[in-house]
Amino acid sequence: MWKLQSDRYSPTRILSDPAIQYDFPGDRFIPNRSLMDLDQARSLLTSRINKAYHNPGFSELYRQRLEEKLTLDSEGRPFRMLVFRGSPKSSRKSIRLIDETRREEEEALDNSTKDNQFRCLPKRESRILDAPNIINDFYLNIMDWGRNNILAVALGSETFLWNSENGRVQKLLQVGAGDYPTSVAWSGDAKKVAVGYMHSKLQIWDAETSKLIRSLKGHNGRIAATGWNGHILTSGSQDKSIINHDVRASNNMTSHIQVHTEEVCGLRWSRTGNILASGGNENLIYIWESSKMSSSKFLFRFNDHTAAVKALAWCPYQFDILASGGGTADGCIKIWNIQRGICINSIDTKAQICGLEWNRHHKEIMSGHGFSGRENQNMLCLWRYPSMTKAGEFKSHASRVLQLSQSPDGLTVVSAGADETLRFWEIFGPPSNEDFPISELNSLLSLKTSPLR
C-alpha cells in the first residue's frame, strides 16, 4: 500500500509543489481521466485476467510480477484509476457558463433592489382635490384617467371631467334623484366615456361636447364595472351577467354571459385585447378568451380568494401576468400566470384591497386599502415585484381608499377616498439623477389643494 502523502497526484502533493500551480475550478470531486491507462483498466475488468490472477496454480513470484504490472505505470509510479487533480493554470479564462449566469442574475437582482431602496419616494401627495358627495361603496368603479390626460370621476348624481394639464373642470352629466353613476370608463381613443348607473342604464357620452351619444340595454341591475376593448364595451352588473356591446352595430349585444353567481364588480381587458378577467362578489375570478365569449366557455376559474374580487390589473411588461386583490375577509394580493393557469405568488396585506396599479417604470405594484382590523387600513402600499416585499407605504386618507387610477404617462397615481378627497401621488416616476436641496424638495412636495367643482 502507498501512503497518501507519497502519492504524487494527491492534492497534498500538488499544493506542496511550488514549481507548478494548478487551478481548481470547482468544489466537487471530479475524476480526471487524463492520467488513466484505459488499456490496463480494461485488463483489470476482463474475466481472463481475473481468473489468471486468482489461479492458485500460479507461483508467488508470478503473482507479484502480475500485481506490479497492474498497479504501477510504465515508469514504475503508483497507478490510480481515479485521480483528483487540478489542471495547470493558464492565461485563458475558464468557461463556467452556469456560474457566470447565476452571478449576473444575482447582480441584476441586487442592482434592482438597490435602485428601489435608494429611489426617493414622496412622503405626501403632490395635490389634493375636493370630491364632495363621492359614494362610499367598495363595489363601484367611479374613476378613470383617460389617454387625453383627463380624469373622469362620478360624485353623487354628477360626473365631472378634470383636465390635469390646465386644471379645468367640466361637468359631463347629471341624473335625476334616486339614480347615480356606479362606473365610468374612457374609450381607447379618449373621445367617449361609458357610464353605468345604479338603475341598470348604460350610456356613452361625447367627452368634448358633453352630449349623450347612445344608451345601451341588457342589464337589470346596477352596472358596477365597465371596460373598453376597441369598439367593444364590456359591462358587468349586479344581475350577475357580463355583456359585450359592439358600439358600431344597431344590435349592440354580441355576447351575454351569466356564469358568476354574485355581482360582477371587476372587469379588466388585457393589453393585447384577447383576454378578459372578471371578478365577482362570490370571491371568484374568471378568465375569458375574447374569441370564445359568445359560447360562455371560460378559460380558467380561480377560487383562491375568500372575499369579493374587485381589484384587477394586468402586468405591463409580462402579458400573461394578472394581479388581483380580495376584500376585507381576504386581503390578499395574488399574482396569476394566465398561460399556466396557476397562482405564482400571494401576499397577505391584512386589509381590504380596493385598487391595484402596476408601475410601468419600475417592477412594482401599488395597492389601495380600506377596512382592516390590523394594519394598512386606509393606506396605499408599494410592493416590489416579483418578491412582493413592501417598498413603501403612504397614509393620508382619513377614510378608506375606494379606487386607484393612473395617469397616461405612468408617473402619477390618483386615489379616491371615502373622506371626499382625490389625492395625487408622484410615486411611479423614474429615479432622479440629481439631489434636490431641502428647500426645493419641500416646495416640490407642498400640497396644492383645489376643489374639483
JSON list of N, CA and C in Angstrom, two decimals, residues 147 227-234 244 268-277 287-293 314-315 318-320 338:
[
{"chain": "A", "resi": 147, "resn": "ARG", "atom": "N", "xyz": [-56.53, 58.59, -21.82]},
{"chain": "A", "resi": 147, "resn": "ARG", "atom": "CA", "xyz": [-55.29, 58.84, -22.55]},
{"chain": "A", "resi": 147, "resn": "ARG", "atom": "C", "xyz": [-55.13, 60.31, -22.93]},
{"chain": "A", "resi": 227, "resn": "GLY", "atom": "N", "xyz": [-65.61, 48.34, -19.13]},
{"chain": "A", "resi": 227, "resn": "GLY", "atom": "CA", "xyz": [-64.28, 48.38, -19.72]},
{"chain": "A", "resi": 227, "resn": "GLY", "atom": "C", "xyz": [-64.33, 48.31, -21.23]},
{"chain": "A", "resi": 228, "resn": "TRP", "atom": "N", "xyz": [-63.45, 49.04, -21.89]},
{"chain": "A", "resi": 228, "resn": "TRP", "atom": "CA", "xyz": [-63.40, 49.09, -23.35]},
{"chain": "A", "resi": 228, "resn": "TRP", "atom": "C", "xyz": [-62.32, 48.16, -23.89]},
{"chain": "A", "resi": 229, "resn": "ASN", "atom": "N", "xyz": [-62.62, 47.59, -25.07]},
{"chain": "A", "resi": 229, "resn": "ASN", "atom": "CA", "xyz": [-61.65, 46.83, -25.83]},
{"chain": "A", "resi": 229, "resn": "ASN", "atom": "C", "xyz": [-61.87, 47.15, -27.31]},
{"chain": "A", "resi": 230, "resn": "GLY", "atom": "N", "xyz": [-61.26, 48.25, -27.77]},
{"chain": "A", "resi": 230, "resn": "GLY", "atom": "CA", "xyz": [-61.52, 48.73, -29.12]},
{"chain": "A", "resi": 230, "resn": "GLY", "atom": "C", "xyz": [-62.95, 49.24, -29.22]},
{"chain": "A", "resi": 231, "resn": "HIS", "atom": "N", "xyz": [-63.72, 48.70, -30.16]},
{"chain": "A", "resi": 231, "resn": "HIS", "atom": "CA", "xyz": [-65.11, 49.12, -30.33]},
{"chain": "A", "resi": 231, "resn": "HIS", "atom": "C", "xyz": [-66.07, 48.29, -29.47]},
{"chain": "A", "resi": 232, "resn": "ILE", "atom": "N", "xyz": [-65.53, 47.40, -28.64]},
{"chain": "A", "resi": 232, "resn": "ILE", "atom": "CA", "xyz": [-66.34, 46.58, -27.75]},
{"chain": "A", "resi": 232, "resn": "ILE", "atom": "C", "xyz": [-66.37, 47.20, -26.36]},
{"chain": "A", "resi": 233, "resn": "LEU", "atom": "N", "xyz": [-67.55, 47.45, -25.84]},
{"chain": "A", "resi": 233, "resn": "LEU", "atom": "CA", "xyz": [-67.74, 47.93, -24.48]},
{"chain": "A", "resi": 233, "resn": "LEU", "atom": "C", "xyz": [-68.29, 46.77, -23.64]},
{"chain": "A", "resi": 234, "resn": "THR", "atom": "N", "xyz": [-67.57, 46.42, -22.60]},
{"chain": "A", "resi": 234, "resn": "THR", "atom": "CA", "xyz": [-67.97, 45.31, -21.72]},
{"chain": "A", "resi": 234, "resn": "THR", "atom": "C", "xyz": [-68.50, 45.87, -20.42]},
{"chain": "A", "resi": 244, "resn": "ASN", "atom": "N", "xyz": [-71.05, 41.98, -23.69]},
{"chain": "A", "resi": 244, "resn": "ASN", "atom": "CA", "xyz": [-70.19, 42.66, -24.66]},
{"chain": "A", "resi": 244, "resn": "ASN", "atom": "C", "xyz": [-71.08, 43.40, -25.66]},
{"chain": "A", "resi": 268, "resn": "ARG", "atom": "N", "xyz": [-61.41, 43.69, -16.39]},
{"chain": "A", "resi": 268, "resn": "ARG", "atom": "CA", "xyz": [-60.19, 44.28, -16.93]},
{"chain": "A", "resi": 268, "resn": "ARG", "atom": "C", "xyz": [-59.73, 43.50, -18.16]},
{"chain": "A", "resi": 269, "resn": "TRP", "atom": "N", "xyz": [-59.67, 44.19, -19.30]},
{"chain": "A", "resi": 269, "resn": "TRP", "atom": "CA", "xyz": [-59.14, 43.60, -20.52]},
{"chain": "A", "resi": 269, "resn": "TRP", "atom": "C", "xyz": [-57.62, 43.63, -20.50]},
{"chain": "A", "resi": 270, "resn": "SER", "atom": "N", "xyz": [-57.00, 42.58, -21.05]},
{"chain": "A", "resi": 270, "resn": "SER", "atom": "CA", "xyz": [-55.55, 42.56, -21.17]},
{"chain": "A", "resi": 270, "resn": "SER", "atom": "C", "xyz": [-55.10, 43.60, -22.18]},
{"chain": "A", "resi": 271, "resn": "ARG", "atom": "N", "xyz": [-53.82, 43.93, -22.16]},
{"chain": "A", "resi": 271, "resn": "ARG", "atom": "CA", "xyz": [-53.29, 44.95, -23.06]},
{"chain": "A", "resi": 271, "resn": "ARG", "atom": "C", "xyz": [-53.34, 44.48, -24.52]},
{"chain": "A", "resi": 272, "resn": "THR", "atom": "N", "xyz": [-53.27, 43.19, -24.73]},
{"chain": "A", "resi": 272, "resn": "THR", "atom": "CA", "xyz": [-53.36, 42.66, -26.09]},
{"chain": "A", "resi": 272, "resn": "THR", "atom": "C", "xyz": [-54.79, 42.59, -26.58]},
{"chain": "A", "resi": 273, "resn": "GLY", "atom": "N", "xyz": [-55.76, 42.71, -25.66]},
{"chain": "A", "resi": 273, "resn": "GLY", "atom": "CA", "xyz": [-57.16, 42.73, -26.04]},
{"chain": "A", "resi": 273, "resn": "GLY", "atom": "C", "xyz": [-57.79, 41.39, -26.31]},
{"chain": "A", "resi": 274, "resn": "ASN", "atom": "N", "xyz": [-57.07, 40.30, -26.06]},
{"chain": "A", "resi": 274, "resn": "ASN", "atom": "CA", "xyz": [-57.63, 38.98, -26.35]},
{"chain": "A", "resi": 274, "resn": "ASN", "atom": "C", "xyz": [-58.08, 38.23, -25.10]},
{"chain": "A", "resi": 275, "resn": "ILE", "atom": "N", "xyz": [-57.81, 38.79, -23.92]},
{"chain": "A", "resi": 275, "resn": "ILE", "atom": "CA", "xyz": [-58.17, 38.12, -22.66]},
{"chain": "A", "resi": 275, "resn": "ILE", "atom": "C", "xyz": [-58.91, 39.11, -21.76]},
{"chain": "A", "resi": 276, "resn": "LEU", "atom": "N", "xyz": [-59.99, 38.65, -21.16]},
{"chain": "A", "resi": 276, "resn": "LEU", "atom": "CA", "xyz": [-60.74, 39.44, -20.19]},
{"chain": "A", "resi": 276, "resn": "LEU", "atom": "C", "xyz": [-60.72, 38.74, -18.84]},
{"chain": "A", "resi": 277, "resn": "ALA", "atom": "N", "xyz": [-60.46, 39.51, -17.79]},
{"chain": "A", "resi": 277, "resn": "ALA", "atom": "CA", "xyz": [-60.55, 38.99, -16.42]},
{"chain": "A", "resi": 277, "resn": "ALA", "atom": "C", "xyz": [-61.77, 39.62, -15.76]},
{"chain": "A", "resi": 287, "resn": "ILE", "atom": "N", "xyz": [-61.39, 33.90, -16.29]},
{"chain": "A", "resi": 287, "resn": "ILE", "atom": "CA", "xyz": [-60.53, 34.34, -17.39]},
{"chain": "A", "resi": 287, "resn": "ILE", "atom": "C", "xyz": [-61.19, 33.91, -18.69]},
{"chain": "A", "resi": 288, "resn": "TRP", "atom": "N", "xyz": [-61.41, 34.90, -19.59]},
{"chain": "A", "resi": 288, "resn": "TRP", "atom": "CA", "xyz": [-62.14, 34.65, -20.82]},
{"chain": "A", "resi": 288, "resn": "TRP", "atom": "C", "xyz": [-61.27, 34.97, -22.04]},
{"chain": "A", "resi": 289, "resn": "GLU", "atom": "N", "xyz": [-61.40, 34.15, -23.07]},
{"chain": "A", "resi": 289, "resn": "GLU", "atom": "CA", "xyz": [-60.81, 34.47, -24.38]},
{"chain": "A", "resi": 289, "resn": "GLU", "atom": "C", "xyz": [-61.85, 35.22, -25.19]},
{"chain": "A", "resi": 290, "resn": "SER", "atom": "N", "xyz": [-61.46, 36.33, -25.77]},
{"chain": "A", "resi": 290, "resn": "SER", "atom": "CA", "xyz": [-62.42, 37.17, -26.48]},
{"chain": "A", "resi": 290, "resn": "SER", "atom": "C", "xyz": [-63.12, 36.43, -27.62]},
{"chain": "A", "resi": 291, "resn": "SER", "atom": "N", "xyz": [-62.41, 35.52, -28.26]},
{"chain": "A", "resi": 291, "resn": "SER", "atom": "CA", "xyz": [-62.98, 34.81, -29.41]},
{"chain": "A", "resi": 291, "resn": "SER", "atom": "C", "xyz": [-63.99, 33.74, -29.00]},
{"chain": "A", "resi": 292, "resn": "LYS", "atom": "N", "xyz": [-64.04, 33.41, -27.71]},
{"chain": "A", "resi": 292, "resn": "LYS", "atom": "CA", "xyz": [-64.93, 32.31, -27.27]},
{"chain": "A", "resi": 292, "resn": "LYS", "atom": "C", "xyz": [-65.98, 32.77, -26.28]},
{"chain": "A", "resi": 293, "resn": "MET", "atom": "N", "xyz": [-66.13, 34.09, -26.09]},
{"chain": "A", "resi": 293, "resn": "MET", "atom": "CA", "xyz": [-67.06, 34.56, -25.09]},
{"chain": "A", "resi": 293, "resn": "MET", "atom": "C", "xyz": [-68.52, 34.32, -25.47]},
{"chain": "A", "resi": 314, "resn": "TRP", "atom": "N", "xyz": [-53.51, 44.02, -15.09]},
{"chain": "A", "resi": 314, "resn": "TRP", "atom": "CA", "xyz": [-52.60, 43.24, -15.93]},
{"chain": "A", "resi": 314, "resn": "TRP", "atom": "C", "xyz": [-51.20, 43.85, -15.88]},
{"chain": "A", "resi": 315, "resn": "CYS", "atom": "N", "xyz": [-50.19, 43.00, -15.81]},
{"chain": "A", "resi": 315, "resn": "CYS", "atom": "CA", "xyz": [-48.80, 43.45, -15.76]},
{"chain": "A", "resi": 315, "resn": "CYS", "atom": "C", "xyz": [-48.43, 44.12, -17.09]},
{"chain": "A", "resi": 318, "resn": "GLN", "atom": "N", "xyz": [-45.25, 41.87, -18.63]},
{"chain": "A", "resi": 318, "resn": "GLN", "atom": "CA", "xyz": [-45.44, 40.43, -18.81]},
{"chain": "A", "resi": 318, "resn": "GLN", "atom": "C", "xyz": [-46.90, 40.20, -19.15]},
{"chain": "A", "resi": 319, "resn": "PHE", "atom": "N", "xyz": [-47.16, 39.95, -20.42]},
{"chain": "A", "resi": 319, "resn": "PHE", "atom": "CA", "xyz": [-48.55, 39.96, -20.91]},
{"chain": "A", "resi": 319, "resn": "PHE", "atom": "C", "xyz": [-49.42, 38.91, -20.25]},
{"chain": "A", "resi": 320, "resn": "ASP", "atom": "N", "xyz": [-48.84, 37.84, -19.70]},
{"chain": "A", "resi": 320, "resn": "ASP", "atom": "CA", "xyz": [-49.63, 36.74, -19.15]},
{"chain": "A", "resi": 320, "resn": "ASP", "atom": "C", "xyz": [-49.72, 36.79, -17.62]},
{"chain": "A", "resi": 338, "resn": "ILE", "atom": "N", "xyz": [-51.45, 33.42, -16.42]},
{"chain": "A", "resi": 338, "resn": "ILE", "atom": "CA", "xyz": [-52.62, 33.04, -17.20]},
{"chain": "A", "resi": 338, "resn": "ILE", "atom": "C", "xyz": [-52.27, 31.97, -18.23]}
]
